[in-house]
Amino acid sequence: MKLSRFLFVLLILSMLSGCGDSASTAEEYNPCRMEVMAMDTIMSLTVYNQPAEEGMEVLRKAATRIEELDALLSVTDENSEIYRVNHGGGEAVSLSEETRQLLAEALALCGSTGGALDVTIYPVVRAWGFTTGDYRVPEAAELSALLADVDYTRAALEGERLTLPEGVELDLGAVAKGWTGDQLMELFAGAGVTSAIVELGGNVQTLGAKPDGTPWRVALQAPEGGYAGVLEIVDKAVITSGGYQRCFEQDGVTYIHIIDPSTGYPAESGLVSATIVADRGVQGDGLSTALFVMGREKAEDYWRAHHDFDFILLCEDGTAVMTEGLEDSFSLYGGWEDSPLEIIRK
Ligand code: ADP
Ligand code: MG
């Protein structure tokens, strides 16, 4: 890890960590809280019902774990494993066990979503400037040339060895935060924590219920600001992909950071956001990106074929759609309160 980043993280930790200081939660539940800057976002971690010392200790371990994952998975950090893989010159490279596991899961999601999620989309994302913030609209010819190297089936994972043909590059950005959430839940549970919530740049993941035994209430962000809904969950990840999260405008057209791998252009599927409620963060993260690309009809088909998760889609026409598993736990709110909400059944 770069020294400056390390110092910055330390500074943030010392400013924002602490126990028993949350105004919104009864003191008797001993909330311990920490904020960490990583993966280009702010992460907030809270564990409950731990003695202050133990609570801070588990949060410090969690922060270290996040830093490890960031250092492993970053596409831009020249010391990361993904960077090494992307610069392997077409030769087989061996992966750490963690990267191998995450990549295997990500490739399985790419396959099951028919390539709506594609972990080799990176050269296209870079051409649009989403990796640096130097935004531009590439020429159609440039995009079609780049698309020739976008194909997750060309990432050949055999055991711990991965071969990427020259020109093919990996980016696990669409699943990394979800995977991180899963690792944090595991770390917390292993330390004896039974009630915890993390927010990883918009992804929310929870361990158990609130310390008083009631479900967590998670707000669904409205694309126009404020909240569009409230969701009650226990032991779940809630992960949203939306065009409004990162985008730029040129000549009156808005370009978003979620790319349709079949065109090379930002996804235009009629959705403003796709939220997945799943047991595992990595699945929720991969599917939120994929279902956003798919749009409503294909998302419904995908859910009917798998239904081991639930979703909420906010559509551009002002309607909302959710799967039946959320019937008793989700309600629209604020500006969306009176919008039509359709329930999808098996
Ligand atoms: P975020 O990480 O901003 O919360 P997502 O989980 O939806 O949002 O991931 C979007 C990121 O994944 C983009 O910034 C880009 O790096 C990458 N990406 C964009 N489109 C795709 C895609 N179709 N498949 C895989 N990765 C993608
Ligand atoms: Mg995602």
Short mmCIF file of N, CA and C in Angstrom, two decimals, residues 220 231 273-277 310-314 320-323 326 330 332 341:
data_model
loop_
_atom_site.label_atom_id
_atom_site.label_comp_id
_atom_site.label_asym_id
_atom_site.label_seq_id
_atom_site.Cartn_x
_atom_site.Cartn_y
_atom_site.Cartn_z
N LEU A 220 -33.59 2.77 0.31
CA LEU A 220 -33.23 2.64 -1.11
C LEU A 220 -33.11 4.06 -1.67
N LEU A 231 -36.50 -0.88 3.13
CA LEU A 231 -36.44 -2.34 3.06
C LEU A 231 -36.05 -2.86 4.43
N SER A 273 -32.44 2.15 -11.70
CA SER A 273 -31.58 1.41 -10.78
C SER A 273 -32.07 -0.03 -10.64
N ALA A 274 -31.12 -0.90 -10.31
CA ALA A 274 -31.43 -2.30 -10.03
C ALA A 274 -30.85 -2.62 -8.66
N THR A 275 -31.71 -3.07 -7.75
CA THR A 275 -31.28 -3.41 -6.40
C THR A 275 -31.45 -4.91 -6.20
N ILE A 276 -30.43 -5.56 -5.69
CA ILE A 276 -30.51 -7.00 -5.41
C ILE A 276 -30.45 -7.20 -3.91
N VAL A 277 -31.32 -8.10 -3.41
CA VAL A 277 -31.29 -8.51 -2.01
C VAL A 277 -30.88 -9.98 -2.02
N ASP A 310 -33.70 -11.71 -4.44
CA ASP A 310 -34.84 -10.86 -4.80
C ASP A 310 -34.32 -9.58 -5.43
N PHE A 311 -35.20 -8.90 -6.16
CA PHE A 311 -34.77 -7.62 -6.74
C PHE A 311 -35.85 -6.56 -6.65
N ILE A 312 -35.40 -5.30 -6.73
CA ILE A 312 -36.29 -4.15 -6.90
C ILE A 312 -35.74 -3.35 -8.08
N LEU A 313 -36.56 -3.12 -9.07
CA LEU A 313 -36.12 -2.30 -10.21
C LEU A 313 -36.90 -1.00 -10.20
N LEU A 314 -36.21 0.12 -10.31
CA LEU A 314 -36.88 1.41 -10.54
C LEU A 314 -36.73 1.71 -12.02
N ALA A 320 -42.17 0.83 -10.54
CA ALA A 320 -41.23 -0.01 -9.80
C ALA A 320 -41.70 -1.46 -9.89
N VAL A 321 -40.74 -2.38 -9.82
CA VAL A 321 -41.04 -3.80 -9.92
C VAL A 321 -40.25 -4.50 -8.84
N MET A 322 -40.89 -5.44 -8.12
CA MET A 322 -40.09 -6.21 -7.17
C MET A 322 -40.53 -7.67 -7.17
N THR A 323 -39.67 -8.55 -6.71
CA THR A 323 -40.01 -9.98 -6.65
C THR A 323 -40.77 -10.28 -5.36
N LEU A 326 -40.04 -9.98 -1.38
CA LEU A 326 -39.91 -8.71 -0.65
C LEU A 326 -41.26 -8.10 -0.29
N PHE A 330 -40.65 -4.59 1.79
CA PHE A 330 -40.27 -3.38 1.06
C PHE A 330 -41.46 -2.48 0.82
N LEU A 332 -42.39 1.54 -1.03
CA LEU A 332 -41.92 2.76 -1.68
C LEU A 332 -42.11 3.93 -0.73
N LEU A 341 -46.32 -0.21 -8.13
CA LEU A 341 -45.31 -1.19 -7.73
C LEU A 341 -45.83 -2.58 -8.08
#
